[in-house]
mmCIF file of C-alpha atoms in Angstrom:
data_model
loop_
_atom_site.group_PDB
_atom_site.id
_atom_site.type_symbol
_atom_site.label_atom_id
_atom_site.label_comp_id
_atom_site.label_asym_id
_atom_site.label_seq_id
_atom_site.Cartn_x
_atom_site.Cartn_y
_atom_site.Cartn_z
ATOM 1 C CA MET A 1 138.929 130.415 80.127
ATOM 2 C CA THR A 2 139.401 130.218 83.888
ATOM 3 C CA VAL A 3 137.162 129.629 86.861
ATOM 4 C CA ASP A 4 135.307 132.752 87.926
ATOM 5 C CA ASP A 5 135.619 133.995 91.510
ATOM 6 C CA ARG A 6 132.124 134.682 92.775
ATOM 7 C CA ASN A 7 131.278 136.323 96.082
ATOM 8 C CA SER A 8 128.042 137.349 97.694
ATOM 9 C CA GLY A 9 128.001 140.576 99.666
ATOM 10 C CA SER A 10 125.007 140.103 101.977
ATOM 11 C CA GLY A 11 125.051 139.711 105.700
ATOM 12 C CA ALA A 12 124.848 135.985 105.095
ATOM 13 C CA SER A 13 127.217 135.480 102.239
ATOM 14 C CA GLU A 14 127.463 132.276 100.313
ATOM 15 C CA HIS A 15 130.681 131.357 98.584
ATOM 16 C CA PRO A 16 130.432 128.608 95.972
ATOM 17 C CA THR A 17 132.503 125.586 96.831
ATOM 18 C CA PRO A 18 134.595 123.667 94.317
ATOM 19 C CA HIS A 19 131.869 121.064 93.705
ATOM 20 C CA HIS A 20 129.650 123.852 92.381
ATOM 21 C CA VAL A 21 132.081 124.378 89.505
ATOM 22 C CA VAL A 22 131.249 122.117 86.600
ATOM 23 C CA ASP A 23 134.442 121.068 84.884
ATOM 24 C CA HIS A 24 134.473 120.038 81.231
ATOM 25 C CA THR A 25 137.696 118.205 81.956
ATOM 26 C CA VAL A 26 140.673 118.667 79.693
ATOM 27 C CA GLN A 27 141.736 115.058 80.189
ATOM 28 C CA PRO A 28 140.348 112.589 77.637
ATOM 29 C CA ASN A 29 137.670 110.311 79.029
ATOM 30 C CA ASN A 30 137.982 106.738 77.830
ATOM 31 C CA ASP A 31 135.006 105.338 79.749
ATOM 32 C CA PRO A 32 132.492 104.361 77.034
ATOM 33 C CA LEU A 33 129.486 104.692 79.367
ATOM 34 C CA ALA A 34 130.608 108.114 80.615
ATOM 35 C CA ILE A 35 130.965 109.287 77.001
ATOM 36 C CA ARG A 36 127.520 107.927 76.104
ATOM 37 C CA LEU A 37 125.942 109.568 79.186
ATOM 38 C CA GLU A 38 127.512 112.922 78.410
ATOM 39 C CA GLN A 39 126.317 112.787 74.801
ATOM 40 C CA LEU A 40 122.840 111.823 75.984
ATOM 41 C CA ILE A 41 122.636 114.724 78.437
ATOM 42 C CA LEU A 42 124.280 117.330 76.222
ATOM 43 C CA GLY A 43 122.525 116.118 73.107
ATOM 44 C CA ALA A 44 125.693 116.219 71.050
ATOM 45 C CA GLU A 45 129.344 115.210 71.073
ATOM 46 C CA ARG A 46 132.283 117.459 71.836
ATOM 47 C CA ARG A 47 133.676 118.997 68.679
ATOM 48 C CA TYR A 48 134.897 122.564 69.348
ATOM 49 C CA THR A 49 137.756 124.172 71.229
ATOM 50 C CA ALA A 50 136.979 127.426 73.026
ATOM 51 C CA PHE A 51 138.453 129.433 70.141
ATOM 52 C CA GLN A 52 136.520 127.457 67.532
ATOM 53 C CA ALA A 53 133.226 127.828 69.443
ATOM 54 C CA ALA A 54 133.664 131.592 69.771
ATOM 55 C CA ARG A 55 134.530 131.958 66.086
ATOM 56 C CA THR A 56 131.595 129.796 64.980
ATOM 57 C CA ALA A 57 129.204 131.783 67.225
ATOM 58 C CA GLY A 58 130.547 135.040 65.798
ATOM 59 C CA VAL A 59 131.686 136.454 69.136
ATOM 60 C CA SER A 60 135.059 137.435 70.485
ATOM 61 C CA VAL A 61 137.022 134.906 72.500
ATOM 62 C CA GLU A 62 137.124 137.440 75.348
ATOM 63 C CA LEU A 63 133.319 137.698 75.508
ATOM 64 C CA ALA A 64 132.917 133.944 75.180
ATOM 65 C CA SER A 65 135.363 133.495 78.063
ATOM 66 C CA ARG A 66 133.398 135.936 80.214
ATOM 67 C CA PHE A 67 130.173 134.035 79.592
ATOM 68 C CA TRP A 68 131.874 130.695 80.220
ATOM 69 C CA ARG A 69 133.475 131.827 83.480
ATOM 70 C CA ALA A 70 130.226 133.411 84.648
ATOM 71 C CA MET A 71 128.425 130.087 84.234
ATOM 72 C CA GLY A 72 131.011 128.531 86.561
ATOM 73 C CA PHE A 73 132.964 126.319 84.174
ATOM 74 C CA ALA A 74 136.656 125.562 84.428
ATOM 75 C CA ASP A 75 139.451 126.174 81.929
ATOM 76 C CA ILE A 76 139.238 123.876 78.919
ATOM 77 C CA GLY A 77 142.460 125.034 77.261
ATOM 78 C CA GLN A 78 142.755 123.757 73.706
ATOM 79 C CA ALA A 79 140.648 120.649 74.304
ATOM 80 C CA LYS A 80 137.639 119.953 72.124
ATOM 81 C CA ALA A 81 135.095 120.168 74.919
ATOM 82 C CA LEU A 82 132.244 122.229 73.451
ATOM 83 C CA THR A 83 129.197 121.205 71.438
ATOM 84 C CA GLU A 84 126.722 122.785 69.042
ATOM 85 C CA ALA A 85 124.575 123.685 72.040
ATOM 86 C CA ASP A 86 127.436 125.732 73.511
ATOM 87 C CA VAL A 87 127.822 127.594 70.231
ATOM 88 C CA LEU A 88 124.082 128.294 70.084
ATOM 89 C CA ALA A 89 124.037 129.570 73.683
ATOM 90 C CA LEU A 90 126.933 131.940 72.949
ATOM 91 C CA ARG A 91 125.187 133.170 69.825
ATOM 92 C CA ARG A 92 121.930 133.794 71.695
ATOM 93 C CA LEU A 93 123.517 135.738 74.554
ATOM 94 C CA ALA A 94 125.621 137.795 72.177
ATOM 95 C CA GLY A 95 122.528 138.399 70.024
ATOM 96 C CA LEU A 96 120.645 139.844 73.006
ATOM 97 C CA VAL A 97 123.526 142.271 73.542
ATOM 98 C CA GLU A 98 123.738 143.205 69.848
ATOM 99 C CA ALA A 99 119.967 143.830 69.704
ATOM 100 C CA GLY A 100 120.204 146.176 72.681
ATOM 101 C CA LEU A 101 117.901 144.026 74.820
ATOM 102 C CA LEU A 102 120.659 143.413 77.354
ATOM 103 C CA SER A 103 123.852 145.266 78.137
ATOM 104 C CA GLU A 104 126.996 143.152 78.151
ATOM 105 C CA PRO A 105 127.316 143.281 81.976
ATOM 106 C CA MET A 106 123.670 142.242 82.288
ATOM 107 C CA ALA A 107 124.172 139.322 79.881
ATOM 108 C CA VAL A 108 127.108 138.177 82.016
ATOM 109 C CA GLN A 109 124.869 138.441 85.088
ATOM 110 C CA VAL A 110 122.260 136.286 83.370
ATOM 111 C CA ALA A 111 124.921 133.666 82.709
ATOM 112 C CA ARG A 112 126.225 133.867 86.280
ATOM 113 C CA SER A 113 122.852 133.659 88.046
ATOM 114 C CA THR A 114 121.694 130.807 85.820
ATOM 115 C CA GLY A 115 124.967 128.930 86.227
ATOM 116 C CA GLN A 116 125.030 129.218 90.009
ATOM 117 C CA THR A 117 121.415 128.175 90.440
ATOM 118 C CA THR A 118 121.502 125.218 88.066
ATOM 119 C CA ALA A 119 124.869 124.009 89.413
ATOM 120 C CA ARG A 120 123.308 123.596 92.863
ATOM 121 C CA LEU A 121 120.273 121.899 91.336
ATOM 122 C CA ALA A 122 122.403 119.478 89.308
ATOM 123 C CA ASP A 123 124.524 118.625 92.355
ATOM 124 C CA TRP A 124 121.427 117.864 94.383
ATOM 125 C CA GLN A 125 119.891 115.737 91.664
ATOM 126 C CA ILE A 126 123.028 113.639 91.270
ATOM 127 C CA ASP A 127 123.922 113.384 94.978
ATOM 128 C CA SER A 128 120.464 112.825 96.426
ATOM 129 C CA PHE A 129 118.231 111.733 93.583
ATOM 130 C CA LEU A 130 120.003 109.680 90.944
ATOM 131 C CA GLU A 131 122.346 108.097 93.462
ATOM 132 C CA GLY A 132 119.437 106.544 95.325
ATOM 133 C CA LEU A 133 117.574 105.464 92.203
ATOM 134 C CA THR A 134 120.531 103.777 90.571
ATOM 135 C CA GLU A 135 121.061 101.143 93.242
ATOM 136 C CA PRO A 136 121.452 97.878 91.270
ATOM 137 C CA PRO A 137 118.050 96.138 91.309
ATOM 138 C CA GLU A 138 119.553 92.681 90.896
ATOM 139 C CA PRO A 139 122.701 90.987 92.220
ATOM 140 C CA GLY A 140 125.542 91.131 89.761
ATOM 141 C CA MET A 141 124.337 94.318 88.036
ATOM 142 C CA THR A 142 126.509 97.395 88.282
ATOM 143 C CA ARG A 143 125.204 100.866 88.938
ATOM 144 C CA THR A 144 126.526 102.011 85.569
ATOM 145 C CA GLU A 145 124.345 99.430 83.818
ATOM 146 C CA VAL A 146 121.276 100.969 85.433
ATOM 147 C CA THR A 147 122.218 104.630 84.995
ATOM 148 C CA TYR A 148 121.946 105.107 81.236
ATOM 149 C CA PRO A 149 118.341 103.907 80.710
ATOM 150 C CA LEU A 150 117.255 105.757 83.857
ATOM 151 C CA VAL A 151 118.768 109.044 82.714
ATOM 152 C CA GLU A 152 117.288 108.490 79.261
ATOM 153 C CA LEU A 153 113.805 108.212 80.790
ATOM 154 C CA LEU A 154 114.151 111.014 83.354
ATOM 155 C CA LEU A 155 115.929 113.646 81.283
ATOM 156 C CA PRO A 156 113.000 114.942 79.186
ATOM 157 C CA GLU A 157 110.630 114.888 82.170
ATOM 158 C CA LEU A 158 113.032 116.773 84.449
ATOM 159 C CA GLU A 159 113.744 119.268 81.665
ATOM 160 C CA GLU A 160 110.043 120.014 81.187
ATOM 161 C CA PHE A 161 109.498 120.339 84.925
ATOM 162 C CA LEU A 162 112.455 122.707 85.263
ATOM 163 C CA ILE A 163 111.007 124.975 82.572
ATOM 164 C CA TYR A 164 107.565 124.873 84.234
ATOM 165 C CA VAL A 165 108.920 125.849 87.672
ATOM 166 C CA TRP A 166 111.102 128.570 86.154
ATOM 167 C CA ARG A 167 108.113 130.095 84.361
ATOM 168 C CA ARG A 168 106.076 130.010 87.561
ATOM 169 C CA GLN A 169 108.859 131.694 89.521
ATOM 170 C CA LEU A 170 109.381 134.253 86.748
ATOM 171 C CA ALA A 171 105.669 135.091 86.778
ATOM 172 C CA ALA A 172 105.712 135.574 90.559
ATOM 173 C CA ALA A 173 108.828 137.755 90.443
ATOM 174 C CA THR A 174 107.423 139.832 87.578
ATOM 175 C CA SER A 175 104.207 140.380 89.510
ATOM 176 C CA ARG A 176 106.167 141.753 92.466
ATOM 177 C CA VAL A 177 108.025 144.138 90.168
ATOM 178 C CA VAL A 178 104.956 145.582 88.431
ATOM 179 C CA GLN A 179 103.208 146.068 91.768
ATOM 180 C CA ALA A 180 106.098 148.173 93.082
ATOM 181 C CA ILE A 181 105.530 151.922 93.160
ATOM 182 C CA ASP A 182 108.641 152.783 91.212
ATOM 183 C CA ASP A 183 112.092 151.535 90.220
ATOM 184 C CA ASP A 184 113.684 152.897 93.399
ATOM 185 C CA GLU A 185 111.362 150.714 95.471
ATOM 186 C CA MET A 186 112.602 147.612 93.669
ATOM 187 C CA ALA A 187 116.264 148.555 94.072
ATOM 188 C CA GLU A 188 115.864 149.302 97.802
ATOM 189 C CA ARG A 189 112.712 147.766 99.228
ATOM 190 C CA ARG A 190 111.299 147.663 102.744
ATOM 191 C CA LEU A 191 111.038 144.017 103.665
ATOM 192 C CA ALA A 192 110.948 141.823 106.725
ATOM 193 C CA VAL A 193 114.038 139.590 106.748
ATOM 194 C CA GLY A 194 114.402 136.611 109.039
ATOM 195 C CA PHE A 195 117.013 134.015 109.942
ATOM 196 C CA ALA A 196 116.132 130.682 111.558
ATOM 197 C CA ASP A 197 119.081 128.894 113.149
ATOM 198 C CA LEU A 198 119.466 125.440 114.698
ATOM 199 C CA VAL A 199 120.975 125.717 118.197
ATOM 200 C CA GLY A 200 124.059 123.637 118.966
ATOM 201 C CA PHE A 201 124.545 122.462 115.403
ATOM 202 C CA THR A 202 128.347 122.451 115.680
ATOM 203 C CA ARG A 203 128.178 120.000 118.598
ATOM 204 C CA LEU A 204 125.805 117.826 116.590
ATOM 205 C CA THR A 205 128.307 117.564 113.738
ATOM 206 C CA ARG A 206 130.751 115.898 116.148
ATOM 207 C CA ARG A 207 128.189 113.507 117.611
ATOM 208 C CA LEU A 208 126.124 112.352 114.625
ATOM 209 C CA GLU A 209 127.172 110.135 111.776
ATOM 210 C CA GLU A 210 127.388 111.846 108.385
ATOM 211 C CA GLU A 211 124.235 110.160 107.107
ATOM 212 C CA GLU A 212 122.259 111.133 110.228
ATOM 213 C CA LEU A 213 123.488 114.704 109.981
ATOM 214 C CA GLY A 214 122.528 114.884 106.315
ATOM 215 C CA GLU A 215 119.029 113.588 107.083
ATOM 216 C CA LEU A 216 118.596 116.156 109.872
ATOM 217 C CA VAL A 217 119.689 119.048 107.657
ATOM 218 C CA GLU A 218 117.441 117.896 104.823
ATOM 219 C CA ALA A 219 114.448 117.589 107.175
ATOM 220 C CA PHE A 220 115.097 121.068 108.597
ATOM 221 C CA GLU A 221 115.517 122.695 105.198
ATOM 222 C CA THR A 222 112.464 120.934 103.763
ATOM 223 C CA THR A 223 110.221 121.859 106.703
ATOM 224 C CA ALA A 224 111.434 125.449 106.718
ATOM 225 C CA ALA A 225 111.030 125.850 102.960
ATOM 226 C CA ASP A 226 107.487 124.454 103.061
ATOM 227 C CA LEU A 227 106.418 126.698 105.952
ATOM 228 C CA VAL A 228 107.924 129.834 104.426
ATOM 229 C CA ALA A 229 106.234 129.209 101.091
ATOM 230 C CA ALA A 230 102.864 128.162 102.559
ATOM 231 C CA HIS A 231 102.514 131.361 104.575
ATOM 232 C CA GLY A 232 103.483 133.813 101.853
ATOM 233 C CA GLY A 233 107.188 134.341 102.426
ATOM 234 C CA ARG A 234 110.168 133.735 100.137
ATOM 235 C CA LEU A 235 113.055 131.437 100.948
ATOM 236 C CA ILE A 236 116.244 133.316 100.053
ATOM 237 C CA LYS A 237 118.780 130.593 100.819
ATOM 238 C CA THR A 238 119.560 127.616 103.024
ATOM 239 C CA LEU A 239 122.890 127.327 104.788
ATOM 240 C CA GLY A 240 122.756 123.882 106.362
ATOM 241 C CA ASP A 241 121.855 124.808 109.945
ATOM 242 C CA GLU A 242 120.284 128.144 109.001
ATOM 243 C CA VAL A 243 117.671 129.474 106.583
ATOM 244 C CA LEU A 244 117.194 133.033 105.382
ATOM 245 C CA PHE A 245 113.704 134.158 104.393
ATOM 246 C CA SER A 246 111.884 137.395 103.595
ATOM 247 C CA ALA A 247 108.320 138.670 103.525
ATOM 248 C CA ASP A 248 106.660 141.776 102.157
ATOM 249 C CA ASP A 249 105.001 142.635 105.469
ATOM 250 C CA ALA A 250 105.770 142.270 109.158
ATOM 251 C CA GLY A 251 102.715 140.124 109.981
ATOM 252 C CA THR A 252 103.648 137.470 107.443
ATOM 253 C CA ALA A 253 107.232 137.283 108.722
ATOM 254 C CA ALA A 254 106.054 137.033 112.333
ATOM 255 C CA GLU A 255 103.626 134.213 111.478
ATOM 256 C CA ILE A 256 106.353 132.295 109.636
ATOM 257 C CA ALA A 257 108.794 132.665 112.528
ATOM 258 C CA LEU A 258 106.343 131.393 115.138
ATOM 259 C CA ARG A 259 105.212 128.522 112.892
ATOM 260 C CA LEU A 260 108.843 127.475 112.508
ATOM 261 C CA ILE A 261 109.350 127.428 116.281
ATOM 262 C CA GLU A 262 106.066 125.611 116.923
ATOM 263 C CA THR A 263 106.674 122.978 114.234
ATOM 264 C CA MET A 264 110.315 122.261 115.094
ATOM 265 C CA SER A 265 109.674 122.099 118.849
ATOM 266 C CA HIS A 266 107.194 119.250 118.283
ATOM 267 C CA ASP A 267 109.833 117.214 116.443
ATOM 268 C CA GLU A 268 111.943 115.314 118.976
ATOM 269 C CA THR A 269 114.686 114.696 116.418
ATOM 270 C CA MET A 270 115.263 118.430 115.923
ATOM 271 C CA PRO A 271 117.501 120.660 118.039
ATOM 272 C CA ALA A 272 116.087 123.871 119.475
ATOM 273 C CA LEU A 273 115.530 126.726 117.020
ATOM 274 C CA ARG A 274 115.990 130.466 117.334
ATOM 275 C CA VAL A 275 114.748 133.143 114.951
ATOM 276 C CA GLY A 276 115.614 136.793 114.432
ATOM 277 C CA ILE A 277 113.657 139.218 112.230
ATOM 278 C CA ALA A 278 114.342 142.813 111.208
ATOM 279 C CA PHE A 279 112.238 145.175 109.116
ATOM 280 C CA GLY A 280 113.632 147.893 106.878
ATOM 281 C CA THR A 281 115.299 148.829 103.636
ATOM 282 C CA VAL A 282 116.818 145.881 101.802
ATOM 283 C CA THR A 283 118.823 145.769 98.593
ATOM 284 C CA THR A 284 117.976 142.787 96.392
ATOM 285 C CA ARG A 285 120.295 141.354 93.766
ATOM 286 C CA MET A 286 120.372 138.005 91.960
ATOM 287 C CA GLY A 287 117.777 136.595 94.341
ATOM 288 C CA ASP A 288 119.804 137.537 97.426
ATOM 289 C CA VAL A 289 119.289 140.302 99.996
ATOM 290 C CA PHE A 290 121.861 142.743 101.348
ATOM 291 C CA GLY A 291 122.180 145.603 103.772
ATOM 292 C CA THR A 292 121.945 146.658 107.408
ATOM 293 C CA THR A 293 118.502 145.092 107.862
ATOM 294 C CA VAL A 294 119.902 141.676 106.880
ATOM 295 C CA ASN A 295 122.870 142.103 109.217
ATOM 296 C CA LEU A 296 120.569 143.111 112.081
ATOM 297 C CA ALA A 297 118.346 140.070 111.556
ATOM 298 C CA SER A 298 121.444 137.854 111.689
ATOM 299 C CA ARG A 299 122.633 139.478 114.943
ATOM 300 C CA LEU A 300 119.183 139.135 116.534
ATOM 301 C CA THR A 301 119.212 135.432 115.692
ATOM 302 C CA SER A 302 122.560 134.941 117.413
ATOM 303 C CA ILE A 303 121.263 136.433 120.695
ATOM 304 C CA ALA A 304 117.742 134.944 120.610
ATOM 305 C CA PRO A 305 116.822 132.464 123.386
ATOM 306 C CA ARG A 306 116.188 128.838 122.493
ATOM 307 C CA ASP A 307 112.840 128.256 120.760
ATOM 308 C CA ALA A 308 112.127 131.970 120.682
ATOM 309 C CA VAL A 309 111.804 134.823 118.200
ATOM 310 C CA LEU A 310 113.495 138.211 118.598
ATOM 311 C CA VAL A 311 112.490 141.152 116.390
ATOM 312 C CA ASP A 312 113.853 144.650 116.015
ATOM 313 C CA GLY A 313 112.050 147.861 116.975
ATOM 314 C CA ALA A 314 111.040 148.603 113.388
ATOM 315 C CA LEU A 315 109.223 145.290 113.004
ATOM 316 C CA ALA A 316 107.574 145.671 116.418
ATOM 317 C CA GLU A 317 106.385 149.148 115.437
ATOM 318 C CA GLU A 318 105.030 147.830 112.125
ATOM 319 C CA LEU A 319 103.077 145.066 113.882
ATOM 320 C CA CYS A 320 101.502 147.671 116.153
ATOM 321 C CA ARG A 321 100.714 149.969 113.233
ATOM 322 C CA THR A 322 98.916 147.244 111.302
ATOM 323 C CA GLY A 323 96.934 146.085 114.350
ATOM 324 C CA ASP A 324 98.672 142.713 114.559
ATOM 325 C CA ALA A 325 100.023 143.414 118.052
ATOM 326 C CA PRO A 326 99.288 145.895 120.854
ATOM 327 C CA ALA A 327 101.974 148.352 121.899
ATOM 328 C CA SER A 328 101.628 146.927 125.425
ATOM 329 C CA GLU A 329 99.374 144.723 127.503
ATOM 330 C CA ILE A 330 98.079 147.857 129.245
ATOM 331 C CA GLN A 331 96.948 149.221 125.885
ATOM 332 C CA ALA A 332 95.351 145.883 125.012
ATOM 333 C CA ALA A 333 93.370 145.928 128.276
ATOM 334 C CA GLU A 334 92.310 149.541 127.713
ATOM 335 C CA ASP A 335 91.213 148.768 124.144
ATOM 336 C CA ALA A 336 89.190 145.782 125.327
ATOM 337 C CA ALA A 337 87.512 147.816 128.119
ATOM 338 C CA ARG A 338 86.688 150.633 125.703
ATOM 339 C CA ALA A 339 85.202 148.221 123.176
ATOM 340 C CA GLU A 340 83.114 146.507 125.847
ATOM 341 C CA LYS A 341 81.826 149.849 127.113
ATOM 342 C CA GLU A 342 80.779 150.858 123.597
ATOM 343 C CA GLY A 343 79.284 147.464 122.827
ATOM 344 C CA GLU A 344 81.811 146.638 120.144
ATOM 345 C CA GLU A 345 84.045 143.666 119.441
ATOM 346 C CA PRO A 346 87.453 144.092 121.139
ATOM 347 C CA PRO A 347 90.549 144.159 118.902
ATOM 348 C CA ARG A 348 91.863 140.721 117.954
ATOM 349 C CA TYR A 349 95.635 140.865 118.212
ATOM 350 C CA ARG A 350 97.596 137.954 116.716
ATOM 351 C CA PHE A 351 100.909 138.615 118.422
ATOM 352 C CA ALA A 352 102.361 139.843 121.698
ATOM 353 C CA LEU A 353 105.543 141.868 122.083
ATOM 354 C CA GLN A 354 107.764 142.045 125.150
ATOM 355 C CA PRO A 355 110.657 144.545 125.244
ATOM 356 C CA MET A 356 113.993 142.989 126.115
ATOM 357 C CA TRP A 357 117.166 144.498 127.491
ATOM 358 C CA GLN A 358 119.122 146.903 125.330
ATOM 359 C CA ARG A 359 122.523 145.754 124.219
ATOM 360 C CA PRO A 360 125.300 147.011 121.950
ATOM 361 C CA VAL A 361 125.689 145.077 118.705
ATOM 362 C CA ARG A 362 128.975 145.357 116.880
ATOM 363 C CA GLY A 363 128.659 147.562 113.827
ATOM 364 C CA LEU A 364 124.998 148.373 114.527
ATOM 365 C CA GLY A 365 125.070 150.396 117.737
ATOM 366 C CA VAL A 366 122.661 149.819 120.618
ATOM 367 C CA VAL A 367 119.756 147.512 119.780
ATOM 368 C CA GLU A 368 116.574 146.971 121.765
ATOM 369 C CA PRO A 369 115.096 143.631 120.713
ATOM 370 C CA TRP A 370 111.516 142.557 121.329
ATOM 371 C CA LEU A 371 110.435 139.031 122.188
ATOM 372 C CA LEU A 372 107.664 137.949 119.839
ATOM 373 C CA SER A 373 105.035 135.416 120.921
ATOM 374 C CA ARG A 374 101.608 134.292 119.855
ATOM 375 C CA ARG A 375 98.755 135.938 121.674
ATOM 376 C CA PRO A 376 96.212 133.463 123.128
ATOM 377 C CA ALA A 377 92.857 133.388 121.386
ATOM 378 C CA GLY A 378 89.842 134.834 123.200
#
């Protein structure tokens, strides 16, 4: 079994780095605490080679290798590195294929998506969570002396919470699917896609200490994730100095973008932010988004002014269609005058749109961006 090469094909691709590959090392581990921790977490001791696990699960070594690689694990050779849980997982996945519930490629995708997601989660929990909690509470104690009882207490709670969040996310995703008009709509959906990017981040990496930089990135990602979720969007991925989000409608995406700018600009520790949003057909796969709309949103972000939001013509048109923004200030004035003359309430527009200069964008032709702003109340 060898490490699987995994690539994302969206406009903002994400290539797993070596620390995302979990290695059941071939070398024997003689550290008693490390062995005890592994057995505690895995729930069993290592007893099978790859060949033995495949044979015990009743699957071919080739299929077992495909599942193993898809989950992101390294070559284990002839070492006894697998447990009863590994055998059971192989048997379950293979059983889904044999029962016709999943095709073999789909079962491999299940393994890959689960492996990639949980690898990132495990890295975060170890790097940011356990590391801080296992500081020796008393002089003379080692971190390893604190780790085992802490993991023993946290493991069942974190496991239950993981299952709870997964079920919640699965319910939300299923709801979006059943509300779609047809299967084609789910394969290629019309969404608003936005990128939010910290300005001058590369210069910051040279100036700030590693700890300060890490705190800044964490604060940015946390704030962005909270705002996106609170206002009805979906966070697709975080890329350190950039976040990618989507929304089902243009108004939601516009509100998220302006909230991001407004919130970050009031934080003196944060660099300036720029946001680009495009609206159109998007291909979704394994929680990621792909296609020309994603690429356009990325390009708009790169040319957006500091602390400003640029949108494409399609999103501007959608905001006008839904009554969230006037086509022009002249139209807004005419609508207000007409409403006043007829004794009616004038239209309440949330956003304002200002056409910007046209410019050629490599691979996308000539683009005419619009500057999005919040329309004053009253």
